[in-house]
Structure formats: C-alpha cells, structure tokens
PDB file of C-alpha atoms in Angstrom:
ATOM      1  CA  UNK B   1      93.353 111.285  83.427  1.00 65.00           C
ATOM      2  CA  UNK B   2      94.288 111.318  87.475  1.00 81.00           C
ATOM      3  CA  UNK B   3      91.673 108.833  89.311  1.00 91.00           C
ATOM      4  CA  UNK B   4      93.338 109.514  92.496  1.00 94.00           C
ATOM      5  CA  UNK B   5      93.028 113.103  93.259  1.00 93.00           C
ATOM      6  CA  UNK B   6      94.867 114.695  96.550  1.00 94.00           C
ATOM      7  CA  UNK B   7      92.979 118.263  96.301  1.00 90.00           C
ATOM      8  CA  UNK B   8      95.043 119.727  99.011  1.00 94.00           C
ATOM      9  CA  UNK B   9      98.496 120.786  97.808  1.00 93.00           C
ATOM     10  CA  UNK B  10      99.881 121.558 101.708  1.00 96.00           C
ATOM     11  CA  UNK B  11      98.726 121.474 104.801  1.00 97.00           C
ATOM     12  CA  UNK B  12     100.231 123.266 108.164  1.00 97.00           C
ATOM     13  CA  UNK B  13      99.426 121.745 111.539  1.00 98.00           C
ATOM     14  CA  UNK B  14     101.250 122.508 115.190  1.00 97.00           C
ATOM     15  CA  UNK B  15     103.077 119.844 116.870  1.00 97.00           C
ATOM     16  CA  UNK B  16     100.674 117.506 118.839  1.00 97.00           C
ATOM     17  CA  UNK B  17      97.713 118.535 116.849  1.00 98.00           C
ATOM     18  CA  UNK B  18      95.897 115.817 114.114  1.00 98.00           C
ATOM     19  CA  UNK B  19      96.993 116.248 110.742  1.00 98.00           C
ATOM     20  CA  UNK B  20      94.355 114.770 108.286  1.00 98.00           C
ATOM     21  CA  UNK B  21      94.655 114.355 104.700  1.00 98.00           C
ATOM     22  CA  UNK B  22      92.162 113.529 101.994  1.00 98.00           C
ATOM     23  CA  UNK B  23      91.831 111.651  98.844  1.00 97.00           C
ATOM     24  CA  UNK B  24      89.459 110.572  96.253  1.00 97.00           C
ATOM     25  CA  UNK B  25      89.269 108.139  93.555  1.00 97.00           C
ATOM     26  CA  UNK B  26      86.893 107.758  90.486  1.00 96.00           C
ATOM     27  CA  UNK B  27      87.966 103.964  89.046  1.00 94.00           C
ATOM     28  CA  UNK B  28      85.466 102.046  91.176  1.00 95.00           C
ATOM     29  CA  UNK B  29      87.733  99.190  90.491  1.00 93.00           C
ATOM     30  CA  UNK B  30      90.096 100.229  92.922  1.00 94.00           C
ATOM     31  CA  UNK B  31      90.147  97.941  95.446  1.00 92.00           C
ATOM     32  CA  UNK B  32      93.274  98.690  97.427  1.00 94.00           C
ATOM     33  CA  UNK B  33      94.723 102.149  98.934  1.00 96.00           C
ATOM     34  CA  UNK B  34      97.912 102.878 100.271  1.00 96.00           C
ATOM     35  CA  UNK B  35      99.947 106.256 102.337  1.00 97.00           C
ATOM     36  CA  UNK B  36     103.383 106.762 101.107  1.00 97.00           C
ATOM     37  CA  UNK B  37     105.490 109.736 102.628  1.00 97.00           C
ATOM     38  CA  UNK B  38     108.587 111.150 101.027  1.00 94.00           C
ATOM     39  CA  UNK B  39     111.605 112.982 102.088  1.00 94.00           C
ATOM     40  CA  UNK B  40     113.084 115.573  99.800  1.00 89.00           C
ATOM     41  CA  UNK B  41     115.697 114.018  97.296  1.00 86.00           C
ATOM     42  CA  UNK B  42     114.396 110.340  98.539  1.00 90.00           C
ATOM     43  CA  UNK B  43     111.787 107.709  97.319  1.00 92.00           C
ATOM     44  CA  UNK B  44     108.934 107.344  98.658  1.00 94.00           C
ATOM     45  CA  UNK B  45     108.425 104.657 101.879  1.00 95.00           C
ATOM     46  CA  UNK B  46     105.042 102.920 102.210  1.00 94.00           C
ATOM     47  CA  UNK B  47     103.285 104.022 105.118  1.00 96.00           C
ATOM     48  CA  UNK B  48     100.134 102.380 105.701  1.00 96.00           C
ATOM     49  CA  UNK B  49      96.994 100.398 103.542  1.00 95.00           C
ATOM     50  CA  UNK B  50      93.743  99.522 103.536  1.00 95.00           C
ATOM     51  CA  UNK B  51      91.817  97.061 101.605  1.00 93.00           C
ATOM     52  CA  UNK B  52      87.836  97.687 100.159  1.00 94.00           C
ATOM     53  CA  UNK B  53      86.484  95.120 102.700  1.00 94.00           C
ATOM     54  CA  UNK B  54      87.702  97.182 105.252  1.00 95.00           C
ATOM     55  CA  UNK B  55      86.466 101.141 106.016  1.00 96.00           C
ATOM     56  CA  UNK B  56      89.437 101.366 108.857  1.00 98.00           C
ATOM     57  CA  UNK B  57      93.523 100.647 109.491  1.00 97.00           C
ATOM     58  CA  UNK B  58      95.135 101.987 112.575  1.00 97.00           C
ATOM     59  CA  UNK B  59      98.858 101.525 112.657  1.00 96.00           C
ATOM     60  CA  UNK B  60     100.241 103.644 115.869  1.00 97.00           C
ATOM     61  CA  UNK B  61      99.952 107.459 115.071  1.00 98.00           C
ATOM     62  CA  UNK B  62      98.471 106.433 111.859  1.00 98.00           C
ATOM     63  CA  UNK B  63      94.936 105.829 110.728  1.00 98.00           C
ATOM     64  CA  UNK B  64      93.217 105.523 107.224  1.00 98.00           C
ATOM     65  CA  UNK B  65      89.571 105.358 106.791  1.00 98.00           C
ATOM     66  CA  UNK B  66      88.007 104.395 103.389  1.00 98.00           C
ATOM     67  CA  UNK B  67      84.453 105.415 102.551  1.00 97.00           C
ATOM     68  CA  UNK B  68      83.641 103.085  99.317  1.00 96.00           C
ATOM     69  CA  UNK B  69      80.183 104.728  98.949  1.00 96.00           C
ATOM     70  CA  UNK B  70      82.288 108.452  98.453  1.00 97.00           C
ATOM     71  CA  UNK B  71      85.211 107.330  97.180  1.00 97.00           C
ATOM     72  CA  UNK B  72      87.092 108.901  99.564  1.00 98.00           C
ATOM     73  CA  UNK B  73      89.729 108.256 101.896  1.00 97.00           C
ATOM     74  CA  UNK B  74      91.669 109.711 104.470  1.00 98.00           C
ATOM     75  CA  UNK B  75      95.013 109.515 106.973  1.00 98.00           C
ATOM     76  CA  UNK B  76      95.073 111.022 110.036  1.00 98.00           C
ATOM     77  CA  UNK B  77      97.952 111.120 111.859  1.00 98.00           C
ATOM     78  CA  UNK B  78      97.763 111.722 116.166  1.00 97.00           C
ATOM     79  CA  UNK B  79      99.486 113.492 117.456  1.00 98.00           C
ATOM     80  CA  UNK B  80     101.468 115.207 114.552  1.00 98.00           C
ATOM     81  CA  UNK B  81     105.442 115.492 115.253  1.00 97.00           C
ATOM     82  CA  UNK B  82     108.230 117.319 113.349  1.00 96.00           C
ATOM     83  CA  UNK B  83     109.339 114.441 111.642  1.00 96.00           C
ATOM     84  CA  UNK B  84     105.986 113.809 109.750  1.00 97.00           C
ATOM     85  CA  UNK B  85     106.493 116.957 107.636  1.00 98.00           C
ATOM     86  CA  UNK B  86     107.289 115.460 104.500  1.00 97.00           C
ATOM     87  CA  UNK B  87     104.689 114.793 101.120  1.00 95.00           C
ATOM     88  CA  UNK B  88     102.553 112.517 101.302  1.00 97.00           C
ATOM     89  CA  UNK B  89     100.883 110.583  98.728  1.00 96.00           C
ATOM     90  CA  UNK B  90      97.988 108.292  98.045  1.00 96.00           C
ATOM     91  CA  UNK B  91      97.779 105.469  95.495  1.00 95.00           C
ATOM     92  CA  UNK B  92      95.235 103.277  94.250  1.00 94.00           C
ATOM     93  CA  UNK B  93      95.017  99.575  92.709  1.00 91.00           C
ATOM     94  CA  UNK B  94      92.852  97.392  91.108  1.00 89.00           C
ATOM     95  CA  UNK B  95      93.005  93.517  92.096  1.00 83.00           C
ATOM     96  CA  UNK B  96      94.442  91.399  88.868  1.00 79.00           C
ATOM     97  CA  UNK B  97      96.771  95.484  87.799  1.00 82.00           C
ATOM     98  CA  UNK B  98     100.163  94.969  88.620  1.00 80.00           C
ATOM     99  CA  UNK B  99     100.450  99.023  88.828  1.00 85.00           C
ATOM    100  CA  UNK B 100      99.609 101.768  91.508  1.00 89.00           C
ATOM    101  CA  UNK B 101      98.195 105.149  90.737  1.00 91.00           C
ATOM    102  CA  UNK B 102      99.169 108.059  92.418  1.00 93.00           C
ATOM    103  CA  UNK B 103      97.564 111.278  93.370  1.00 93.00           C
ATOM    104  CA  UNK B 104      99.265 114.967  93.081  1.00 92.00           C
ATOM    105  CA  UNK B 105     100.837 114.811  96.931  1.00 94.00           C
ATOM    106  CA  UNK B 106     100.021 117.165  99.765  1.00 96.00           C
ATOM    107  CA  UNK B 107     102.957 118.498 101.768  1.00 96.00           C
ATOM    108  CA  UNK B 108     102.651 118.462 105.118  1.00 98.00           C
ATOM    109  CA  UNK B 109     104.395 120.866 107.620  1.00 98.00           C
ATOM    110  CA  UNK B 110     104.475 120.349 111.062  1.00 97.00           C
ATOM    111  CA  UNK B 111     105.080 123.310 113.440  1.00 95.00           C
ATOM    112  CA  UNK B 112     106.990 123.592 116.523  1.00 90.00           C
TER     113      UNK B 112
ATOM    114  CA  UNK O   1     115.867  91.669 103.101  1.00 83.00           C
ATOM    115  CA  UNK O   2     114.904  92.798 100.042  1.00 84.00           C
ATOM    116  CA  UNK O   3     116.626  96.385  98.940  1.00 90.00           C
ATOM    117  CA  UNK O   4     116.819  98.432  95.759  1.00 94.00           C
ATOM    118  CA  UNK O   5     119.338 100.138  94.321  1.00 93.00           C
ATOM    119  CA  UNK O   6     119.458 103.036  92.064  1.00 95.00           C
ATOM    120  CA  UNK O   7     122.174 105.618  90.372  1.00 91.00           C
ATOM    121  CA  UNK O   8     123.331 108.123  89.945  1.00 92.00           C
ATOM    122  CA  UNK O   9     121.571 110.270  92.609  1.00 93.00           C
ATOM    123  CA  UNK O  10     122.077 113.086  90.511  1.00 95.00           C
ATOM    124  CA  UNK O  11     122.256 113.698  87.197  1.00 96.00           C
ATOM    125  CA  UNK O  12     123.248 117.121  84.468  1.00 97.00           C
ATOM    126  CA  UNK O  13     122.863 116.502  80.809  1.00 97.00           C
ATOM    127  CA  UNK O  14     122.931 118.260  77.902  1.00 97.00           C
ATOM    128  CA  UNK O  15     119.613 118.707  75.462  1.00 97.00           C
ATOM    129  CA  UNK O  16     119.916 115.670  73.041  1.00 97.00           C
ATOM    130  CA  UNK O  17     122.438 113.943  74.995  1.00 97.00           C
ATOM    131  CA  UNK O  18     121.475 109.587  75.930  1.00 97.00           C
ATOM    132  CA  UNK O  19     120.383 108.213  78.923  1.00 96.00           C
ATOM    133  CA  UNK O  20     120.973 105.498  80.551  1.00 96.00           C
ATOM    134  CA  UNK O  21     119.512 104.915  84.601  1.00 96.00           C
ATOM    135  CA  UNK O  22     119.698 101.746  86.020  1.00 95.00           C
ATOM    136  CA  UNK O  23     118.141  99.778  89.027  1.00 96.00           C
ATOM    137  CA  UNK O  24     118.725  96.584  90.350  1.00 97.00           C
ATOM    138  CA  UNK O  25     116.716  94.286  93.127  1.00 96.00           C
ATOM    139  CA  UNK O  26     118.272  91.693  95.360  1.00 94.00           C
ATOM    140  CA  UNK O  27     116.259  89.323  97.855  1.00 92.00           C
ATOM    141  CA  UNK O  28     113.937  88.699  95.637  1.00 89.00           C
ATOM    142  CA  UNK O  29     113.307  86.685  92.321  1.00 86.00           C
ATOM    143  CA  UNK O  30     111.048  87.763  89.605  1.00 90.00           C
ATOM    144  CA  UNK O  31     109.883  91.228  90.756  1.00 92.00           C
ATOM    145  CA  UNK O  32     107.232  93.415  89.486  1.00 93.00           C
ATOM    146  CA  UNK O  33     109.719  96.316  88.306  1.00 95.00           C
ATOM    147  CA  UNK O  34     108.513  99.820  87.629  1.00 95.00           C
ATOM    148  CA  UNK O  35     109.601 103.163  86.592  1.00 96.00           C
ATOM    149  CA  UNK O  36     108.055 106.350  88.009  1.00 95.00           C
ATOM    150  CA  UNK O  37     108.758 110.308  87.578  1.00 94.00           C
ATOM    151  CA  UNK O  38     107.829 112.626  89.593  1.00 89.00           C
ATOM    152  CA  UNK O  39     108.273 116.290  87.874  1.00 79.00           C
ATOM    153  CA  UNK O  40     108.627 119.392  89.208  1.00 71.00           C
ATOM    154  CA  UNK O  41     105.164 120.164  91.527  1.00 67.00           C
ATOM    155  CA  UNK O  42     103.509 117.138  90.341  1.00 73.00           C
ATOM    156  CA  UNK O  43     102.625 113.691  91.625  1.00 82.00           C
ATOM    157  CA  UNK O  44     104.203 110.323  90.649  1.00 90.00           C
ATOM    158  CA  UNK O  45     104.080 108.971  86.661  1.00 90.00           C
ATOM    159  CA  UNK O  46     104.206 105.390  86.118  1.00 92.00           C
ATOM    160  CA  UNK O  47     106.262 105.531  82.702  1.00 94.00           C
ATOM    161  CA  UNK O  48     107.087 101.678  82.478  1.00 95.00           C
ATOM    162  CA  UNK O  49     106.013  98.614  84.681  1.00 92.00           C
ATOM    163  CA  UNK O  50     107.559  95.140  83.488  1.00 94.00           C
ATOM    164  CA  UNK O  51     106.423  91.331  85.154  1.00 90.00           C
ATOM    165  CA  UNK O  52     108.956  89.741  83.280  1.00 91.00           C
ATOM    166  CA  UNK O  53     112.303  89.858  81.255  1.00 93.00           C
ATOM    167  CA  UNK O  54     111.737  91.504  78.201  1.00 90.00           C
ATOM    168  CA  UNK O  55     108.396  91.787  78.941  1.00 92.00           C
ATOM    169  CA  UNK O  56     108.027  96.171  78.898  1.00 93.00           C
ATOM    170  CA  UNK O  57     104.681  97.812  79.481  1.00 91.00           C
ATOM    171  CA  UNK O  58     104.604 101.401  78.463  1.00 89.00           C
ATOM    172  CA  UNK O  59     102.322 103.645  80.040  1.00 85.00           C
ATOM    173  CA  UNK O  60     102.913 107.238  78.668  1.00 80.00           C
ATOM    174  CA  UNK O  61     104.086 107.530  74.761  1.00 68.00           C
ATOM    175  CA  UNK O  62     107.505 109.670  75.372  1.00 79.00           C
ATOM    176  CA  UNK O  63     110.705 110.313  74.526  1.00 88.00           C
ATOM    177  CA  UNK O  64     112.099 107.410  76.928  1.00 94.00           C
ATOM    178  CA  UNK O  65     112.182 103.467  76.808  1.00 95.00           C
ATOM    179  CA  UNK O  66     112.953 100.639  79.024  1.00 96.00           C
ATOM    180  CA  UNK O  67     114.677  97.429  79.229  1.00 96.00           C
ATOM    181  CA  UNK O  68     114.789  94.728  81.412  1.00 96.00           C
ATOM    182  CA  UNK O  69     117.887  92.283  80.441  1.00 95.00           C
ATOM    183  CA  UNK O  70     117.890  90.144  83.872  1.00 94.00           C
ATOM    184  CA  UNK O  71     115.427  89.286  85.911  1.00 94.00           C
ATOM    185  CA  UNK O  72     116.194  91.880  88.678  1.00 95.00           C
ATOM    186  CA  UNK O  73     117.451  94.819  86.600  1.00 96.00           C
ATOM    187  CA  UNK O  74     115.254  97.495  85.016  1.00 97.00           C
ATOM    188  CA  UNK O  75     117.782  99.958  82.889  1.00 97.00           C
ATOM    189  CA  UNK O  76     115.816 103.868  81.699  1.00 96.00           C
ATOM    190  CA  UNK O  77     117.320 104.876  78.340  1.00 96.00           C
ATOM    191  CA  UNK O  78     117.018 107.877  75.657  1.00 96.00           C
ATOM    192  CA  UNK O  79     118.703 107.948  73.070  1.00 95.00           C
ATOM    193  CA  UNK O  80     118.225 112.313  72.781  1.00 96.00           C
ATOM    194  CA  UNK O  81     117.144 114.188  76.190  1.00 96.00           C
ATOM    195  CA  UNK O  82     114.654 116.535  75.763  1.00 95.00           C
ATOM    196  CA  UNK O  83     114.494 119.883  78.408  1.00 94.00           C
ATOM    197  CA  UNK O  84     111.179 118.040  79.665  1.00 91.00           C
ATOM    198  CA  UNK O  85     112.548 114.962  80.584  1.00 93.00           C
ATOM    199  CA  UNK O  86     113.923 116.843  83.906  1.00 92.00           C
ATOM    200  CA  UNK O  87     112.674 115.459  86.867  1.00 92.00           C
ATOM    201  CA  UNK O  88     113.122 113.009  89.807  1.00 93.00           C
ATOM    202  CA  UNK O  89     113.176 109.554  88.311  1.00 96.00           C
ATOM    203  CA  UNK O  90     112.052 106.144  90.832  1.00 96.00           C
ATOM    204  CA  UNK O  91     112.964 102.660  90.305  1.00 97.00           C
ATOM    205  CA  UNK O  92     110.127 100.542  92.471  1.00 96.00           C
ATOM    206  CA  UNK O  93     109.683  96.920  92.571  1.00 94.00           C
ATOM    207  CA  UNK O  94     106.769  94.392  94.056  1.00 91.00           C
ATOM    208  CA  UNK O  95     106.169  90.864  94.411  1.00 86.00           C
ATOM    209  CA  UNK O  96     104.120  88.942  91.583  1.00 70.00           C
ATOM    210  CA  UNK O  97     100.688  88.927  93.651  1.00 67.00           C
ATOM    211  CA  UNK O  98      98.645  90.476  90.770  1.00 60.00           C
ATOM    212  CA  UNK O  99      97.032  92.406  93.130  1.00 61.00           C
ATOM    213  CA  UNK O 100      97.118  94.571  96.484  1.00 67.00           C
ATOM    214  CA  UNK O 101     100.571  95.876  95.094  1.00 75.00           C
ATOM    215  CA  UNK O 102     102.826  97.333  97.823  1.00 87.00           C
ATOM    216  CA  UNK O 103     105.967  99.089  95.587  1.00 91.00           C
ATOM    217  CA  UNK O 104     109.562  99.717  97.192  1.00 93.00           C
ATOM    218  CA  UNK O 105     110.904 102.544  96.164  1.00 95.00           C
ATOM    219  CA  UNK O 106     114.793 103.110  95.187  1.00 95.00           C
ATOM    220  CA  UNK O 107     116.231 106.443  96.379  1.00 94.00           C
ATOM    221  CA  UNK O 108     115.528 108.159  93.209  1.00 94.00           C
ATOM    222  CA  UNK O 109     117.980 110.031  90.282  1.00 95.00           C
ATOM    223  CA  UNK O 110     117.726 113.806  90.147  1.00 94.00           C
ATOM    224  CA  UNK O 111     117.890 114.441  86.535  1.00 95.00           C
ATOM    225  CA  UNK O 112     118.691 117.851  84.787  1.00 95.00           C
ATOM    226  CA  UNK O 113     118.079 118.293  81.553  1.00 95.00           C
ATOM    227  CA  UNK O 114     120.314 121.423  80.518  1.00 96.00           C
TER     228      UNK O 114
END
C-alpha cells in the first residue's frame, strides 16, 4: 500500500521558471518529510526536510511547505536550472520507525 | 566523512543463477543499514532495513535475503534469480536516532536478470 503518493509522473518547466512538485501522504503518523533527487544510474542524494512542527524549509533555490491538515506537501524550486532535471522523490517517516517511505518519483526536465 | 560503498555497478545474470551484492559504511559505527530497489518506472522498495548485526527486518516476502555479518556491512543474496528481480538495487545507511531518518544512499547496482 503506497502512503506517499507523487501523482505527477514528469513535469517540464523552462529555465528560470519555478518548478513545483507535489506529494501526499495518508499515515498520519508521519512526522518527518524529506526531497531526494537522483541522477540516472546514481543513488539518490538528500535534498531538503521538513519536520510536522514546521509548515516551511527554505534552503537556497529550494523550498518545502507541509500542510498537516491536507497531507500534502510540496518543493518548489526558484529559479529552475538545467542541472535540476533529474527525479525527484519524496519520503515519509514516523518518529520511533527506523525506515523511510517513498513515493513513485516525478521527473523533472528543465528546458533551455 | 561518512561514505558508502557499493558493487558492482552493473550486473548480467542468468535466470536461477545466486546473488550476492554487497555494501559497506565507514565513518560511522552502528548504522541503520537498508536495502532499497527501485524497478523499472517505479519508486523506491525498502526490501530489508537492519539496526544491528544479525538483526534483519524484512519488508517484502521475495525471492531475496539479507545479511549483516559486521557491523558496517549489509551483503543482498539469492540463492536462484528470478527475471523479476531486475532492477536498480540501493544500499543506504542512517544514524541510530529512531526517528527523523535522513538515509545515504550508495551509488546503486544495475542488475539484469537474463
């Protein structure tokens, strides 16, 4: 059963335009959210995270907001550049669970 | 620093050949070690997560199974591939928090089952 759902498989944005991407959870006992990206043929590298006490995390071009009451969150990045198209992935944890769950991915492409 | 390492990159094996992937950790004592897959088109599957040595959790019954014979070594293993264990296999690790994980990933193995 996926609790963390990333409904959008790909997204295409321009260079210098705001990419955004979205994800929702359904385990209301997730109380921790993280961005990963990924490079083809590579593992993953965290990104950025956000904690349930907070509903915001800005980290240069990147910012997360979590909406508890939706369970929904989202990373927008400003302004896109060719070297954020990659997949991206959001994942999940409960305080006290050692694991992270992950959503589908959405690939994002970044045009010139 | 902390880093990962993982191999082979890539892998090609027969149907009902073994398997045997291995990851180690350095900078760090008693990691959280995990094992993900990512198949074709499809998000990340935590197969096996482990706290401990010798201590495996299993998350999806399947045709795999883990080991973890030192405390920063986490070793994949079949003993006959099936065509749908293909896929991109990651090695992570974490620190024992218990909470508000952040994984490192290893680079990953390509595997091909053929």
């Amino acid at each position: 059963d996926q609790q963390v759902k990333q409904n959008s498989p790909s997204l295409s944005v321009q260079e210098g335009r705001i990419s955004i991407l979205n994800c929702d959870y359904t385990n209301s006992m997730f109380d921790y959210f993280l961005w990963y990206k990924k490079y083809p043929a590579e593992g993953p590298t965290f990104l950025i995270s956000i904690s349930s006490i907070k509903d915001k995390n800005e980290d240069g071009r990147f910012t997360v907001f979590l909406n508890k009451s939706a369970k929904h969150l989202s990373l927008h990045i400003v302004p896109s550049q060719p070297g954020d198209s990659a997949v991206y992935f959001c994942a999940a944890s409960a305080h006290g669970d050692y694991k992270l769950s992950f959503g589908a991915g959405t690939t994002v492409t970044v045009r010139a | 620093s902390q880093t990962i390492h993982q191999w082979p990159a890539t892998l090609v094996q027969p149907v009902g050949s073994p398997l045997s992937l291995e990851c180690t950790v350095e900078g760090t004592s008693n990691p959280n070690l995990y094992w993900y897959r990512q198949a074709a088109g499809r998000g990340l599957q935590l197969l096996f997560y482990s706290v401990g040595i010798g201590q495996i959790s299993s998350e999806v019954p399947q045709n795999l199974s883990a080991s973890r014979p030192q405390d920063r070594q986490f070793i994949l293993s079949s003993k006959k591939l099936l065509l749908s264990d293909s896929g991109f296999y990651l090695c992570a690790w974490s620190s024992q928090t218990g909470g508000g994980e952040k994984l490192f990933f290893g680079s990953g193995t390509q595997l091909s089952v053929l």
